[in-house]
mmCIF file of C-alpha atoms in Angstrom:
data_model
loop_
_atom_site.group_PDB
_atom_site.id
_atom_site.type_symbol
_atom_site.label_atom_id
_atom_site.label_comp_id
_atom_site.label_asym_id
_atom_site.label_seq_id
_atom_site.Cartn_x
_atom_site.Cartn_y
_atom_site.Cartn_z
ATOM 1 C CA UNK A 1 112.693 102.441 112.260
ATOM 2 C CA UNK A 2 109.008 101.898 112.753
ATOM 3 C CA UNK A 3 107.705 98.211 111.236
ATOM 4 C CA UNK A 4 104.275 96.312 111.243
ATOM 5 C CA UNK A 5 104.478 93.096 109.764
ATOM 6 C CA UNK A 6 101.117 90.722 108.499
ATOM 7 C CA UNK A 7 101.005 88.152 105.793
ATOM 8 C CA UNK A 8 100.609 89.351 102.578
ATOM 9 C CA UNK A 9 97.577 87.036 101.931
ATOM 10 C CA UNK A 10 95.505 84.367 102.943
ATOM 11 C CA UNK A 11 92.449 81.978 102.007
ATOM 12 C CA UNK A 12 90.127 80.218 104.220
ATOM 13 C CA UNK A 13 86.948 78.290 103.619
ATOM 14 C CA UNK A 14 83.537 79.381 104.859
ATOM 15 C CA UNK A 15 82.283 78.406 107.955
ATOM 16 C CA UNK A 16 86.139 77.915 109.241
ATOM 17 C CA UNK A 17 88.219 79.937 111.363
ATOM 18 C CA UNK A 18 91.203 82.552 110.572
ATOM 19 C CA UNK A 19 93.634 83.891 112.467
ATOM 20 C CA UNK A 20 95.578 87.013 111.130
ATOM 21 C CA UNK A 21 98.238 87.617 112.827
ATOM 22 C CA UNK A 22 100.697 91.274 113.045
ATOM 23 C CA UNK A 23 104.126 92.007 114.359
ATOM 24 C CA UNK A 24 105.532 95.587 114.785
ATOM 25 C CA UNK A 25 108.377 97.453 116.278
ATOM 26 C CA UNK A 26 107.463 101.237 116.398
ATOM 27 C CA UNK A 27 108.572 104.222 118.767
ATOM 28 C CA UNK A 28 106.087 103.471 121.765
ATOM 29 C CA UNK A 29 102.978 102.368 122.003
ATOM 30 C CA UNK A 30 99.586 103.505 123.124
ATOM 31 C CA UNK A 31 97.226 100.754 121.228
ATOM 32 C CA UNK A 32 96.899 98.705 118.053
ATOM 33 C CA UNK A 33 94.052 98.788 115.922
ATOM 34 C CA UNK A 34 92.127 96.267 113.201
ATOM 35 C CA UNK A 35 90.517 97.610 110.114
ATOM 36 C CA UNK A 36 88.823 95.918 107.332
ATOM 37 C CA UNK A 37 88.681 97.567 103.989
ATOM 38 C CA UNK A 38 86.717 96.016 100.907
ATOM 39 C CA UNK A 39 87.812 95.995 97.763
ATOM 40 C CA UNK A 40 87.108 100.067 96.371
ATOM 41 C CA UNK A 41 85.727 101.407 99.997
ATOM 42 C CA UNK A 42 87.478 102.968 102.498
ATOM 43 C CA UNK A 43 88.471 100.914 106.003
ATOM 44 C CA UNK A 44 86.248 100.094 108.506
ATOM 45 C CA UNK A 45 87.088 100.184 112.542
ATOM 46 C CA UNK A 46 86.928 96.121 114.179
ATOM 47 C CA UNK A 47 89.058 96.573 117.196
ATOM 48 C CA UNK A 48 91.408 98.131 119.026
ATOM 49 C CA UNK A 49 93.387 96.746 121.779
ATOM 50 C CA UNK A 50 95.643 98.180 124.438
ATOM 51 C CA UNK A 51 96.027 96.116 127.171
ATOM 52 C CA UNK A 52 97.357 92.646 126.834
ATOM 53 C CA UNK A 53 94.387 89.619 126.441
ATOM 54 C CA UNK A 54 91.483 89.237 124.020
ATOM 55 C CA UNK A 55 88.755 91.176 123.490
ATOM 56 C CA UNK A 56 85.777 89.328 121.478
ATOM 57 C CA UNK A 57 83.350 91.062 119.583
ATOM 58 C CA UNK A 58 80.938 88.814 117.991
ATOM 59 C CA UNK A 59 82.512 86.622 115.535
ATOM 60 C CA UNK A 60 85.646 88.857 115.440
ATOM 61 C CA UNK A 61 88.188 88.689 118.446
ATOM 62 C CA UNK A 62 91.502 90.267 119.034
ATOM 63 C CA UNK A 63 94.393 89.405 120.991
ATOM 64 C CA UNK A 64 97.477 91.766 121.995
ATOM 65 C CA UNK A 65 100.324 91.000 123.723
ATOM 66 C CA UNK A 66 102.816 94.010 124.621
ATOM 67 C CA UNK A 67 105.985 92.283 125.892
ATOM 68 C CA UNK A 68 105.984 90.471 122.437
ATOM 69 C CA UNK A 69 104.609 92.969 119.949
ATOM 70 C CA UNK A 70 102.496 90.914 118.801
ATOM 71 C CA UNK A 71 98.593 90.605 117.974
ATOM 72 C CA UNK A 72 96.171 88.941 115.736
ATOM 73 C CA UNK A 73 92.768 89.016 114.727
ATOM 74 C CA UNK A 74 90.255 86.128 114.785
ATOM 75 C CA UNK A 75 87.618 85.458 112.532
ATOM 76 C CA UNK A 76 85.109 82.277 113.628
ATOM 77 C CA UNK A 77 82.675 81.334 111.494
ATOM 78 C CA UNK A 78 83.576 82.685 108.333
ATOM 79 C CA UNK A 79 80.834 83.762 105.394
ATOM 80 C CA UNK A 80 81.616 85.033 102.138
ATOM 81 C CA UNK A 81 81.288 88.675 103.065
ATOM 82 C CA UNK A 82 84.447 88.384 104.869
ATOM 83 C CA UNK A 83 86.331 88.538 101.796
ATOM 84 C CA UNK A 84 88.763 91.935 102.177
ATOM 85 C CA UNK A 85 91.496 92.877 103.312
ATOM 86 C CA UNK A 86 91.925 93.438 106.997
ATOM 87 C CA UNK A 87 95.193 95.808 107.973
ATOM 88 C CA UNK A 88 96.525 96.516 111.108
ATOM 89 C CA UNK A 89 97.987 99.699 112.596
ATOM 90 C CA UNK A 90 99.319 100.681 116.026
ATOM 91 C CA UNK A 91 99.148 104.007 117.615
ATOM 92 C CA UNK A 92 102.711 105.456 118.159
ATOM 93 C CA UNK A 93 104.537 107.449 120.649
ATOM 94 C CA UNK A 94 102.946 110.295 118.888
ATOM 95 C CA UNK A 95 100.014 109.207 118.577
ATOM 96 C CA UNK A 96 100.539 108.908 115.277
ATOM 97 C CA UNK A 97 99.236 105.391 113.336
ATOM 98 C CA UNK A 98 101.535 103.237 111.777
ATOM 99 C CA UNK A 99 99.829 100.847 109.233
ATOM 100 C CA UNK A 100 100.384 97.679 108.231
ATOM 101 C CA UNK A 101 100.281 96.544 104.718
ATOM 102 C CA UNK A 102 97.118 94.795 105.103
ATOM 103 C CA UNK A 103 96.155 90.687 104.523
ATOM 104 C CA UNK A 104 94.210 89.933 102.455
ATOM 105 C CA UNK A 105 91.921 87.685 102.866
ATOM 106 C CA UNK A 106 90.283 85.293 100.659
ATOM 107 C CA UNK A 107 87.348 82.879 101.798
ATOM 108 C CA UNK A 108 86.225 80.151 99.407
ATOM 109 C CA UNK A 109 82.986 78.157 99.699
ATOM 110 C CA UNK B 1 78.972 106.071 115.567
ATOM 111 C CA UNK B 2 80.865 109.580 114.491
ATOM 112 C CA UNK B 3 80.397 109.610 110.367
ATOM 113 C CA UNK B 4 82.803 111.264 108.189
ATOM 114 C CA UNK B 5 81.644 112.608 104.479
ATOM 115 C CA UNK B 6 83.409 113.085 101.579
ATOM 116 C CA UNK B 7 82.882 114.771 97.936
ATOM 117 C CA UNK B 8 83.055 114.057 95.550
ATOM 118 C CA UNK B 9 82.974 110.188 95.750
ATOM 119 C CA UNK B 10 84.347 109.994 92.207
ATOM 120 C CA UNK B 11 85.856 112.748 89.860
ATOM 121 C CA UNK B 12 87.473 112.375 86.286
ATOM 122 C CA UNK B 13 89.109 115.324 85.083
ATOM 123 C CA UNK B 14 91.995 116.488 83.023
ATOM 124 C CA UNK B 15 95.759 116.530 82.814
ATOM 125 C CA UNK B 16 96.600 120.134 84.078
ATOM 126 C CA UNK B 17 94.076 120.966 85.650
ATOM 127 C CA UNK B 18 93.205 121.355 89.721
ATOM 128 C CA UNK B 19 90.509 119.361 91.909
ATOM 129 C CA UNK B 20 89.289 119.876 95.049
ATOM 130 C CA UNK B 21 88.032 117.243 97.501
ATOM 131 C CA UNK B 22 86.260 117.578 100.414
ATOM 132 C CA UNK B 23 86.895 115.765 104.230
ATOM 133 C CA UNK B 24 83.625 116.465 106.560
ATOM 134 C CA UNK B 25 82.979 115.067 110.168
ATOM 135 C CA UNK B 26 78.972 115.356 110.581
ATOM 136 C CA UNK B 27 78.681 114.553 113.863
ATOM 137 C CA UNK B 28 81.763 115.189 115.737
ATOM 138 C CA UNK B 29 84.606 117.495 116.204
ATOM 139 C CA UNK B 30 87.377 116.920 114.022
ATOM 140 C CA UNK B 31 90.661 117.986 116.260
ATOM 141 C CA UNK B 32 92.874 116.353 113.722
ATOM 142 C CA UNK B 33 92.183 115.144 109.618
ATOM 143 C CA UNK B 34 94.385 113.063 107.999
ATOM 144 C CA UNK B 35 94.693 112.257 104.178
ATOM 145 C CA UNK B 36 95.729 109.467 102.517
ATOM 146 C CA UNK B 37 96.406 107.757 98.643
ATOM 147 C CA UNK B 38 95.675 104.322 97.868
ATOM 148 C CA UNK B 39 97.107 102.538 94.402
ATOM 149 C CA UNK B 40 95.260 99.293 93.730
ATOM 150 C CA UNK B 41 96.314 96.591 95.665
ATOM 151 C CA UNK B 42 98.254 98.652 98.149
ATOM 152 C CA UNK B 43 98.033 99.724 101.714
ATOM 153 C CA UNK B 44 96.866 103.269 102.451
ATOM 154 C CA UNK B 45 99.849 105.576 102.750
ATOM 155 C CA UNK B 46 99.597 108.905 105.046
ATOM 156 C CA UNK B 47 99.773 111.975 102.649
ATOM 157 C CA UNK B 48 99.405 114.525 105.032
ATOM 158 C CA UNK B 49 98.342 115.160 108.819
ATOM 159 C CA UNK B 50 96.400 118.566 109.552
ATOM 160 C CA UNK B 51 94.961 120.098 112.961
ATOM 161 C CA UNK B 52 92.375 122.709 112.640
ATOM 162 C CA UNK B 53 93.383 126.445 111.849
ATOM 163 C CA UNK B 54 97.336 125.209 111.332
ATOM 164 C CA UNK B 55 99.522 124.131 108.835
ATOM 165 C CA UNK B 56 99.460 120.412 107.765
ATOM 166 C CA UNK B 57 102.190 118.025 107.856
ATOM 167 C CA UNK B 58 102.965 116.467 104.799
ATOM 168 C CA UNK B 59 104.812 112.897 104.888
ATOM 169 C CA UNK B 60 108.370 112.820 103.078
ATOM 170 C CA UNK B 61 108.177 112.867 99.963
ATOM 171 C CA UNK B 62 104.596 114.402 99.352
ATOM 172 C CA UNK B 63 104.935 117.553 97.534
ATOM 173 C CA UNK B 64 102.764 120.503 99.581
ATOM 174 C CA UNK B 65 102.888 122.867 96.568
ATOM 175 C CA UNK B 66 100.894 120.103 95.033
ATOM 176 C CA UNK B 67 98.718 118.795 97.347
ATOM 177 C CA UNK B 68 97.209 121.351 99.112
ATOM 178 C CA UNK B 69 95.594 121.167 102.532
ATOM 179 C CA UNK B 70 93.555 123.324 104.383
ATOM 180 C CA UNK B 71 91.674 122.608 107.768
ATOM 181 C CA UNK B 72 89.558 125.771 108.224
ATOM 182 C CA UNK B 73 87.312 124.473 110.589
ATOM 183 C CA UNK B 74 86.773 121.611 112.854
ATOM 184 C CA UNK B 75 84.039 119.542 110.416
ATOM 185 C CA UNK B 76 86.155 120.126 107.556
ATOM 186 C CA UNK B 77 88.485 119.964 105.322
ATOM 187 C CA UNK B 78 89.644 120.165 101.792
ATOM 188 C CA UNK B 79 93.082 118.637 99.492
ATOM 189 C CA UNK B 80 93.613 120.161 96.246
ATOM 190 C CA UNK B 81 95.453 118.526 93.672
ATOM 191 C CA UNK B 82 96.684 121.104 91.775
ATOM 192 C CA UNK B 83 97.888 120.767 87.818
ATOM 193 C CA UNK B 84 96.876 117.089 88.424
ATOM 194 C CA UNK B 85 98.434 114.193 86.092
ATOM 195 C CA UNK B 86 97.530 110.829 85.037
ATOM 196 C CA UNK B 87 100.107 109.700 88.131
ATOM 197 C CA UNK B 88 97.826 111.025 90.375
ATOM 198 C CA UNK B 89 95.169 109.331 89.697
ATOM 199 C CA UNK B 90 94.152 107.197 92.672
ATOM 200 C CA UNK B 91 92.042 106.541 95.814
ATOM 201 C CA UNK B 92 92.149 109.486 97.784
ATOM 202 C CA UNK B 93 90.974 108.767 101.611
ATOM 203 C CA UNK B 94 90.409 111.300 104.254
ATOM 204 C CA UNK B 95 89.985 110.013 107.839
ATOM 205 C CA UNK B 96 89.212 112.484 111.203
ATOM 206 C CA UNK B 97 89.742 112.063 114.627
ATOM 207 C CA UNK B 98 87.999 113.406 117.902
ATOM 208 C CA UNK B 99 91.060 113.599 119.691
ATOM 209 C CA UNK B 100 89.540 114.878 122.765
ATOM 210 C CA UNK B 101 87.744 111.294 123.738
ATOM 211 C CA UNK B 102 89.337 108.633 121.285
ATOM 212 C CA UNK B 103 92.349 108.059 119.123
ATOM 213 C CA UNK B 104 90.573 106.279 116.560
ATOM 214 C CA UNK B 105 90.535 107.319 112.982
ATOM 215 C CA UNK B 106 86.851 107.564 111.385
ATOM 216 C CA UNK B 107 87.498 107.466 107.703
ATOM 217 C CA UNK B 108 85.804 108.722 104.767
ATOM 218 C CA UNK B 109 84.150 106.853 101.868
ATOM 219 C CA UNK B 110 87.029 108.017 99.701
ATOM 220 C CA UNK B 111 87.193 109.835 96.408
ATOM 221 C CA UNK B 112 88.256 107.644 93.488
ATOM 222 C CA UNK B 113 90.468 110.638 91.333
ATOM 223 C CA UNK B 114 91.235 109.770 87.293
ATOM 224 C CA UNK B 115 93.003 111.890 85.360
ATOM 225 C CA UNK B 116 92.892 111.351 81.751
#
């Protein structure tokens, strides 16, 4: 079966750094996406990794290791507006997105 | 960036009636569109995938006769919830993909359906 695991909830402090992990077991791999979703809103695209390594985009970075079936999203200089759910999704061999359950990130002042 | 609109953004209907939700890609041609449902505090659940001009592919457990999907053009897909019941109340989100250029899915803003 196909499976994507990420923590259900994490808490961090404003101004700090947080790393959200995602592990996956899928039938094939054509890339991994991270999306941000605020409560009551649709997901918005954050990053896409298809090759191993770190992709940096402002305060957000995403890392991928295909051999380990592992990715993380790193958020720096946390702001209160970063409180949201972060969804990890893998594009499988049929180019279908397999979604993780999401990680709810709570930012405290 | 690619923009996807959804209409209506929220709707309240009576049990037994049908509701149609529209999803449009505004500045690109969507070769594939996806319909998701999301219950409070839960993750996205893919309902069906549709390609323009062909029948939608429904996920296991999703009743195709209850959730009618029409992808009539490269910029429009509709989801009709037929004979709605209170348990159909949910947040319905569409996404669209321009498969000729990328596999990223662009999401609409969602439609909150409440069935009374």
